Amino acid sequence: MTTTTTPPETARTLPLPALLALATAVFVTSLTETLPAGLLPAMSGDLGVSESAAGQAVTVYAVGTALTAIPLSAATATWRRKRLLLAAMAGFAVANTVTAVSGHYALTMAARFVAGVAAGLAWALLAGYARRLVPGALQGRAVAVVMTGVPVALSVGVPAGTYLGGALGWRWAFALMTGVAVLLLGWIALGVPDRPGQERAGRVPVARVLSVPGVVPVLFVTLVLVLAHTVLYAYIATFLDEFGLGDSTDLVLLVFGGASLLSIWIVGAFIDRRLRALTVASTVLVGAAAALLAVFADTPALVYVAAALWGLGWGGAPTLLQTAVAEAGGAQADAAQAMLVTLWNAAMAGGGAVGGLLLGLFGATAFPWSVLALLVPVVAVVVGARTHGFPVPRARA
């Protein structure tokens, strides 16, 4: 009988087929969330509602994730990881199928909520699952590989889904997502090693995870950094239009997406030795991008430079934060991950609301200045959490 609890410490290569399956799960999760953004006019017309009402497909998804990530993570903590991931991907297949065939707004919103629930389940386990597939020295790199699904979904998946929706109809875009999820179920079943859940005796109440040293600083940084990013990202088209660059939004986002992929590679190469320095650099790069947009948004060349800096800073952020909270959480890493997922989605919803408020009160020019203001406490907490959360690296023996 063979054991599947821990990988051999002598392994020095990444199990790429398994990790790429998890990366595809991240891709499905991210693209399912953001796909409606490019399909709103067609969805609203077909469902007989306004575009703002159709846009709630994104909000409902985020609410489903934020409300259920922690309780579902606690309820399924003892489940074997492969079983749990298969259940989450099956949830995506069902939800996207219903979205593709639904002719009723209420049913579509219910399907989107279910997709959000599946996302909460997936996000709470994916980083921890990746870490359990490799020895300690490769764990950060493994998470980086898995997190490539996020920038690929944003820079490639959303434009491709939007094109497909325009060519064949928005329902086909969601039907294709169902097909990807079904194929992924087979890939996971055949190509991803299983890992056990948490021993029942080792579990502690979720609230007590907050008392684990280092968890709170990472969660604070997650909440504020994601809030800052979303305030600008959610309204980037509005901001660029303010300076006559509205027609270039897709190209600006393409630059952002390409730089995000590069960021993932850099983080993957150095995260196991430089988590703290990379997190500081990530925050500073996002701040530099915001400063350029605050002062030079009327200069197109510098807007593209800002987009590149923004992508370099932001692309690796999910990997950095999930790795930081997993290392801080220790034996309670899965519960800490669930908290991070909840705060991440709350920050995304809050970023949209705060951005709308700023737009109404001060106009689009307020967005980059608000990002700079929010990043000040982020840098302070990262720098201050030098013992737990974002520790100073110790010399290896």
Coordinates of C-alpha atoms in Angstrom, one line a residue:
M1 CA 0.0 0.0 0.0
T2 CA 1.3 3.5 -0.9
T3 CA 0.8 6.6 1.1
T4 CA -0.4 9.9 -0.4
T5 CA 0.0 12.1 2.6
T6 CA 3.3 13.9 1.9
P7 CA 5.5 14.1 -1.2
P8 CA 9.1 12.8 -1.0
E9 CA 11.5 15.4 0.4
T10 CA 14.1 14.3 -2.2
A11 CA 11.9 15.4 -5.1
R12 CA 13.3 18.4 -6.9
T13 CA 11.0 18.7 -9.9
L14 CA 7.4 20.0 -10.0
P15 CA 4.6 17.6 -10.8
L16 CA 3.5 19.8 -13.7
P17 CA 0.6 17.8 -15.0
A18 CA -1.1 17.9 -11.6
L19 CA -0.2 21.5 -11.0
L20 CA -1.5 22.5 -14.5
A21 CA -4.8 20.8 -13.7
L22 CA -5.1 22.9 -10.6
A23 CA -4.1 26.0 -12.6
T24 CA -6.9 25.2 -15.0
A25 CA -9.3 25.0 -12.1
V26 CA -8.1 28.5 -11.1
F27 CA -8.7 29.6 -14.7
V28 CA -12.3 28.2 -14.7
T29 CA -12.9 29.9 -11.4
S30 CA -11.6 33.3 -12.5
L31 CA -13.1 33.3 -16.0
T32 CA -16.5 32.2 -14.7
E33 CA -16.5 35.2 -12.4
T34 CA -15.4 37.8 -14.9
L35 CA -17.0 36.5 -18.1
P36 CA -20.3 38.4 -17.8
A37 CA -18.3 41.7 -17.9
G38 CA -17.8 41.3 -21.7
L39 CA -21.3 39.9 -22.4
L40 CA -23.5 42.4 -20.5
P41 CA -25.3 44.0 -23.5
A42 CA -26.3 40.6 -25.0
M43 CA -27.2 39.1 -21.6
S44 CA -29.4 42.1 -20.6
G45 CA -31.2 42.1 -23.9
D46 CA -31.8 38.3 -23.9
L47 CA -33.0 38.3 -20.2
G48 CA -35.1 41.4 -20.6
V49 CA -33.3 43.5 -17.9
S50 CA -31.1 46.6 -17.8
E51 CA -27.3 46.3 -18.2
S52 CA -26.9 47.3 -14.6
A53 CA -29.2 44.5 -13.5
A54 CA -27.3 42.0 -15.7
G55 CA -24.1 43.3 -14.2
Q56 CA -25.2 41.9 -10.8
A57 CA -24.2 38.5 -12.2
V58 CA -20.7 39.4 -11.1
T59 CA -21.8 40.8 -7.7
V60 CA -24.0 37.7 -6.9
Y61 CA -21.1 35.5 -7.7
A62 CA -18.8 37.4 -5.3
V63 CA -21.5 37.3 -2.6
G64 CA -21.9 33.6 -3.0
T65 CA -18.1 33.2 -2.5
A66 CA -17.8 35.6 0.4
L67 CA -20.8 34.1 2.4
T68 CA -19.9 30.5 2.1
A69 CA -16.1 30.1 1.9
I70 CA -15.5 30.0 5.6
P71 CA -18.5 27.7 6.6
L72 CA -17.9 25.3 3.7
S73 CA -14.2 25.1 4.4
A74 CA -15.0 24.3 8.0
A75 CA -17.6 21.7 7.1
T76 CA -15.4 19.9 4.6
A77 CA -12.1 20.2 6.4
T78 CA -11.9 16.4 6.8
W79 CA -12.7 15.6 3.2
R80 CA -10.0 14.2 1.0
R81 CA -8.7 17.0 -1.3
K82 CA -9.4 15.4 -4.7
R83 CA -13.0 14.6 -3.7
L84 CA -13.5 18.2 -2.6
L85 CA -12.0 19.7 -5.8
L86 CA -14.1 17.4 -8.0
A87 CA -17.2 18.5 -6.2
A88 CA -16.3 22.2 -6.7
M89 CA -15.6 21.7 -10.5
A90 CA -18.9 19.8 -10.8
G91 CA -20.6 22.8 -9.2
F92 CA -19.1 25.0 -12.0
A93 CA -20.3 22.6 -14.7
V94 CA -23.8 22.7 -13.4
A95 CA -23.9 26.4 -12.7
N96 CA -22.5 27.4 -16.1
T97 CA -24.9 24.9 -17.9
V98 CA -27.9 26.5 -16.1
T99 CA -26.6 30.0 -17.0
A100 CA -26.2 29.0 -20.7
V101 CA -29.8 27.7 -21.0
S102 CA -31.7 29.9 -18.6
G103 CA -34.2 32.3 -20.0
H104 CA -35.2 33.8 -16.6
Y105 CA -33.2 36.5 -14.8
A106 CA -33.9 35.0 -11.3
L107 CA -32.7 31.5 -12.4
T108 CA -29.6 33.0 -13.9
M109 CA -28.8 34.9 -10.7
A110 CA -29.4 31.7 -8.7
A111 CA -26.9 29.8 -11.0
R112 CA -24.4 32.6 -10.6
F113 CA -24.7 32.3 -6.8
V114 CA -24.1 28.6 -7.0
A115 CA -21.0 29.3 -9.1
G116 CA -19.8 31.6 -6.4
V117 CA -20.3 28.9 -3.8
A118 CA -18.2 26.5 -5.9
A119 CA -15.6 29.2 -6.2
G120 CA -15.4 29.7 -2.4
L121 CA -14.9 25.9 -2.1
A122 CA -12.2 25.8 -4.7
W123 CA -10.2 28.9 -3.6
A124 CA -10.1 27.7 0.0
L125 CA -8.3 24.5 -1.0
L126 CA -6.3 25.1 -4.2
A127 CA -3.3 26.8 -2.7
G128 CA -3.1 24.3 0.1
Y129 CA -3.6 21.4 -2.3
A130 CA -0.7 22.6 -4.5
R131 CA 1.6 22.9 -1.5
R132 CA 0.8 19.4 -0.4
L133 CA 1.9 18.0 -3.8
V134 CA 5.5 19.1 -3.4
P135 CA 8.3 19.2 -0.8
G136 CA 8.7 22.3 1.3
A137 CA 11.4 23.9 -0.8
L138 CA 9.1 24.0 -3.9
Q139 CA 5.8 25.0 -2.3
G140 CA 5.9 28.6 -3.2
R141 CA 6.8 27.8 -6.8
A142 CA 4.0 25.2 -7.0
V143 CA 1.4 27.9 -5.8
A144 CA 2.8 30.3 -8.5
V145 CA 2.2 27.7 -11.2
V146 CA -1.4 27.2 -10.0
M147 CA -2.0 30.9 -9.8
T148 CA -1.1 31.5 -13.5
G149 CA -4.8 30.7 -14.1
V150 CA -5.8 34.2 -12.9
P151 CA -3.8 36.4 -15.4
V152 CA -4.5 33.9 -18.2
A153 CA -8.2 34.2 -17.5
L154 CA -8.1 38.0 -17.4
S155 CA -5.8 38.6 -20.3
V156 CA -6.8 35.8 -22.7
G157 CA -10.0 34.2 -21.4
V158 CA -12.2 37.3 -21.1
P159 CA -11.4 38.7 -24.5
A160 CA -11.8 35.2 -26.1
G161 CA -15.1 34.7 -24.3
T162 CA -16.3 38.1 -25.4
Y163 CA -15.4 37.4 -29.0
L164 CA -17.1 34.1 -28.9
G165 CA -20.2 35.7 -27.4
G166 CA -20.3 38.3 -30.1
A167 CA -19.8 35.7 -32.9
L168 CA -22.1 32.9 -31.7
G169 CA -24.1 34.4 -28.8
W170 CA -23.4 34.8 -25.1
R171 CA -24.9 31.4 -24.1
W172 CA -22.2 29.6 -26.1
A173 CA -19.5 31.2 -24.0
F174 CA -21.0 29.7 -20.9
A175 CA -21.6 26.4 -22.6
L176 CA -17.9 26.3 -23.5
M177 CA -17.0 26.9 -19.9
T178 CA -19.1 23.8 -19.0
G179 CA -17.1 21.8 -21.5
V180 CA -13.9 22.9 -20.0
A181 CA -15.1 22.0 -16.5
V182 CA -16.2 18.5 -17.7
L183 CA -12.8 17.9 -19.3
L184 CA -11.1 19.1 -16.2
L185 CA -13.1 16.7 -14.0
G186 CA -11.5 13.8 -16.0
W187 CA -8.0 15.4 -15.8
I188 CA -8.3 15.8 -12.0
A189 CA -9.6 12.3 -11.6
L190 CA -6.8 10.7 -13.6
G191 CA -3.9 13.0 -13.2
V192 CA -3.9 14.7 -9.7
P193 CA -2.7 12.7 -6.7
D194 CA -5.1 12.7 -3.7
R195 CA -4.3 14.2 -0.4
P196 CA -6.1 13.7 3.0
G197 CA -8.1 16.4 4.7
Q198 CA -7.4 17.7 8.2
E199 CA -7.6 15.3 11.1
R200 CA -10.7 15.9 13.1
A201 CA -8.7 16.0 16.3
G202 CA -6.5 18.7 14.9
R203 CA -9.2 21.1 14.0
V204 CA -9.9 24.3 15.9
P205 CA -12.8 26.8 15.6
V206 CA -12.4 29.1 12.6
A207 CA -12.4 32.2 14.8
R208 CA -9.4 30.9 16.8
V209 CA -7.4 30.9 13.6
L210 CA -7.2 34.7 14.0
S211 CA -5.1 34.2 17.1
V212 CA -2.4 32.3 15.2
P213 CA 0.6 34.7 14.9
G214 CA 0.9 36.3 11.5
V215 CA -2.6 35.5 10.2
V216 CA -4.2 38.9 11.0
P217 CA -1.4 40.9 9.3
V218 CA -1.7 38.9 6.1
L219 CA -5.5 39.2 6.1
F220 CA -5.3 42.9 6.6
V221 CA -2.9 43.3 3.7
T222 CA -5.2 41.2 1.6
L223 CA -8.3 43.2 2.4
V224 CA -6.7 46.6 1.8
L225 CA -4.5 45.7 -1.2
V226 CA -7.4 44.1 -3.1
L227 CA -9.6 47.0 -2.2
A228 CA -7.1 49.4 -3.6
H229 CA -6.6 47.4 -6.8
T230 CA -10.3 47.0 -7.4
V231 CA -11.2 50.6 -6.9
L232 CA -9.1 51.4 -10.0
Y233 CA -9.5 48.2 -12.0
A234 CA -13.3 48.1 -11.9
Y235 CA -13.4 51.7 -13.3
I236 CA -10.4 51.7 -15.5
A237 CA -12.5 52.2 -18.7
T238 CA -14.2 55.2 -17.0
F239 CA -10.8 56.6 -15.9
L240 CA -9.2 56.3 -19.3
D241 CA -12.2 57.8 -21.0
E242 CA -11.7 60.9 -18.8
F243 CA -8.5 61.5 -20.6
G244 CA -9.6 60.5 -24.1
L245 CA -8.1 57.0 -24.0
G246 CA -11.4 55.1 -23.7
D247 CA -10.9 53.4 -27.1
S248 CA -7.5 52.0 -25.8
T249 CA -8.9 50.2 -22.8
D250 CA -8.5 46.8 -24.3
L251 CA -4.8 47.5 -25.2
V252 CA -4.1 48.9 -21.8
L253 CA -5.5 45.8 -20.2
L254 CA -3.5 43.6 -22.6
V255 CA -0.3 45.3 -21.4
F256 CA -1.5 44.8 -17.8
G257 CA -2.2 41.1 -18.4
G258 CA 1.1 40.5 -20.1
A259 CA 3.0 42.1 -17.3
S260 CA 1.0 40.0 -14.8
L261 CA 2.2 36.8 -16.5
L262 CA 5.8 38.0 -16.2
S263 CA 5.1 38.8 -12.5
I264 CA 3.9 35.3 -11.9
W265 CA 7.1 33.9 -13.3
I266 CA 9.3 36.2 -11.2
V267 CA 7.4 35.4 -8.1
G268 CA 7.5 31.7 -8.8
A269 CA 11.3 31.8 -9.2
F270 CA 12.0 33.6 -5.9
I271 CA 9.0 33.3 -3.5
D272 CA 10.5 30.4 -1.5
R273 CA 13.4 32.7 -0.5
R274 CA 12.1 36.2 -0.9
L275 CA 8.4 36.3 0.1
R276 CA 8.8 39.5 2.2
A277 CA 10.8 41.4 -0.3
L278 CA 8.5 40.4 -3.2
T279 CA 5.4 41.5 -1.2
V280 CA 7.0 44.9 -0.6
A281 CA 8.1 45.2 -4.2
S282 CA 4.6 44.2 -5.4
T283 CA 3.0 47.0 -3.3
V284 CA 5.5 49.6 -4.4
L285 CA 5.0 48.8 -8.0
V286 CA 1.3 49.2 -7.8
G287 CA 1.9 52.5 -6.0
A288 CA 4.2 53.6 -8.7
A289 CA 1.6 52.8 -11.3
A290 CA -1.0 54.8 -9.4
A291 CA 1.3 57.7 -9.0
L292 CA 1.9 57.8 -12.8
L293 CA -1.8 57.6 -13.5
A294 CA -2.5 60.4 -10.9
V295 CA 0.0 62.8 -12.5
F296 CA 0.5 61.8 -16.1
A297 CA -2.8 60.1 -17.3
D298 CA -3.0 62.6 -20.2
T299 CA 0.3 61.2 -21.6
P300 CA -0.6 57.9 -23.4
A301 CA 3.0 56.5 -23.4
L302 CA 3.1 56.8 -19.6
V303 CA -0.3 55.3 -19.2
Y304 CA 1.1 52.1 -20.8
V305 CA 4.1 52.3 -18.6
A306 CA 1.8 52.5 -15.6
A307 CA -0.2 49.5 -16.9
A308 CA 3.0 47.5 -17.1
L309 CA 4.1 48.5 -13.6
W310 CA 0.6 47.7 -12.3
G311 CA 0.7 44.2 -13.9
L312 CA 4.2 43.5 -12.5
G313 CA 3.0 44.5 -9.0
W314 CA -0.4 42.8 -9.1
G315 CA 0.2 39.6 -11.1
G316 CA 2.0 37.8 -8.3
A317 CA -0.1 39.2 -5.5
P318 CA -2.5 36.2 -5.2
T319 CA 0.5 33.8 -5.0
L320 CA 2.3 35.9 -2.4
L321 CA -0.8 36.4 -0.2
Q322 CA -1.9 32.8 -0.3
T323 CA 1.6 31.6 0.4
A324 CA 1.9 34.0 3.3
V325 CA -1.4 33.0 4.9
A326 CA -0.6 29.3 4.4
E327 CA 2.8 29.6 6.1
A328 CA 1.4 31.8 8.9
G329 CA -1.6 29.5 9.4
G330 CA 0.5 26.3 9.7
A331 CA -1.8 23.4 10.7
Q332 CA -4.8 25.7 10.3
A333 CA -3.7 26.8 6.8
D334 CA -7.0 25.7 5.1
A335 CA -9.1 27.7 7.5
A336 CA -6.8 30.7 7.1
Q337 CA -7.2 30.3 3.3
A338 CA -10.9 30.4 3.6
M339 CA -10.7 33.6 5.5
L340 CA -8.5 35.1 2.9
V341 CA -10.9 34.1 0.1
T342 CA -13.8 35.7 2.0
L343 CA -11.9 39.0 2.6
W344 CA -10.7 38.9 -1.0
N345 CA -14.2 38.8 -2.4
A346 CA -15.5 41.3 0.2
A347 CA -12.8 43.7 -0.9
M348 CA -13.7 43.2 -4.6
A349 CA -17.4 44.0 -3.8
G350 CA -16.3 46.9 -1.6
G351 CA -13.9 48.2 -4.3
G352 CA -16.8 48.5 -6.7
A353 CA -18.9 50.4 -4.1
V354 CA -16.1 52.7 -3.0
G355 CA -15.1 53.4 -6.6
G356 CA -18.7 54.4 -7.4
L357 CA -18.8 56.7 -4.4
L358 CA -15.5 58.3 -5.4
L359 CA -16.7 58.8 -9.0
G360 CA -19.9 60.5 -7.8
L361 CA -18.2 62.8 -5.3
F362 CA -14.8 63.6 -6.9
G363 CA -14.8 62.2 -10.4
A364 CA -12.5 59.6 -12.1
T365 CA -9.3 61.5 -11.3
A366 CA -9.7 60.5 -7.6
F367 CA -9.1 56.8 -8.3
P368 CA -5.3 56.7 -8.4
W369 CA -5.0 59.0 -5.4
S370 CA -7.2 56.7 -3.4
V371 CA -5.0 53.8 -4.4
L372 CA -2.0 55.6 -3.1
A373 CA -3.7 56.4 0.2
L374 CA -4.7 52.8 0.7
L375 CA -1.3 51.4 0.0
V376 CA 0.4 53.4 2.8
P377 CA -1.0 51.1 5.6
V378 CA -0.3 48.0 3.4
V379 CA 3.4 48.8 3.2
A380 CA 3.5 49.7 7.0
V381 CA 1.9 46.3 7.9
V382 CA 4.1 44.3 5.6
V383 CA 7.3 46.0 6.9
G384 CA 6.1 45.7 10.5
A385 CA 5.2 42.0 10.3
R386 CA 8.8 40.9 10.3
T387 CA 8.5 38.1 12.8
H388 CA 5.1 36.6 11.7
G389 CA 3.1 37.1 8.5
F390 CA 5.9 38.5 6.3
P391 CA 9.0 37.3 8.2
V392 CA 12.5 38.2 7.5
P393 CA 14.1 35.2 5.8
R394 CA 16.3 33.1 8.0
A395 CA 19.7 31.8 6.9
R396 CA 19.5 28.2 5.7
A397 CA 21.6 25.7 7.5

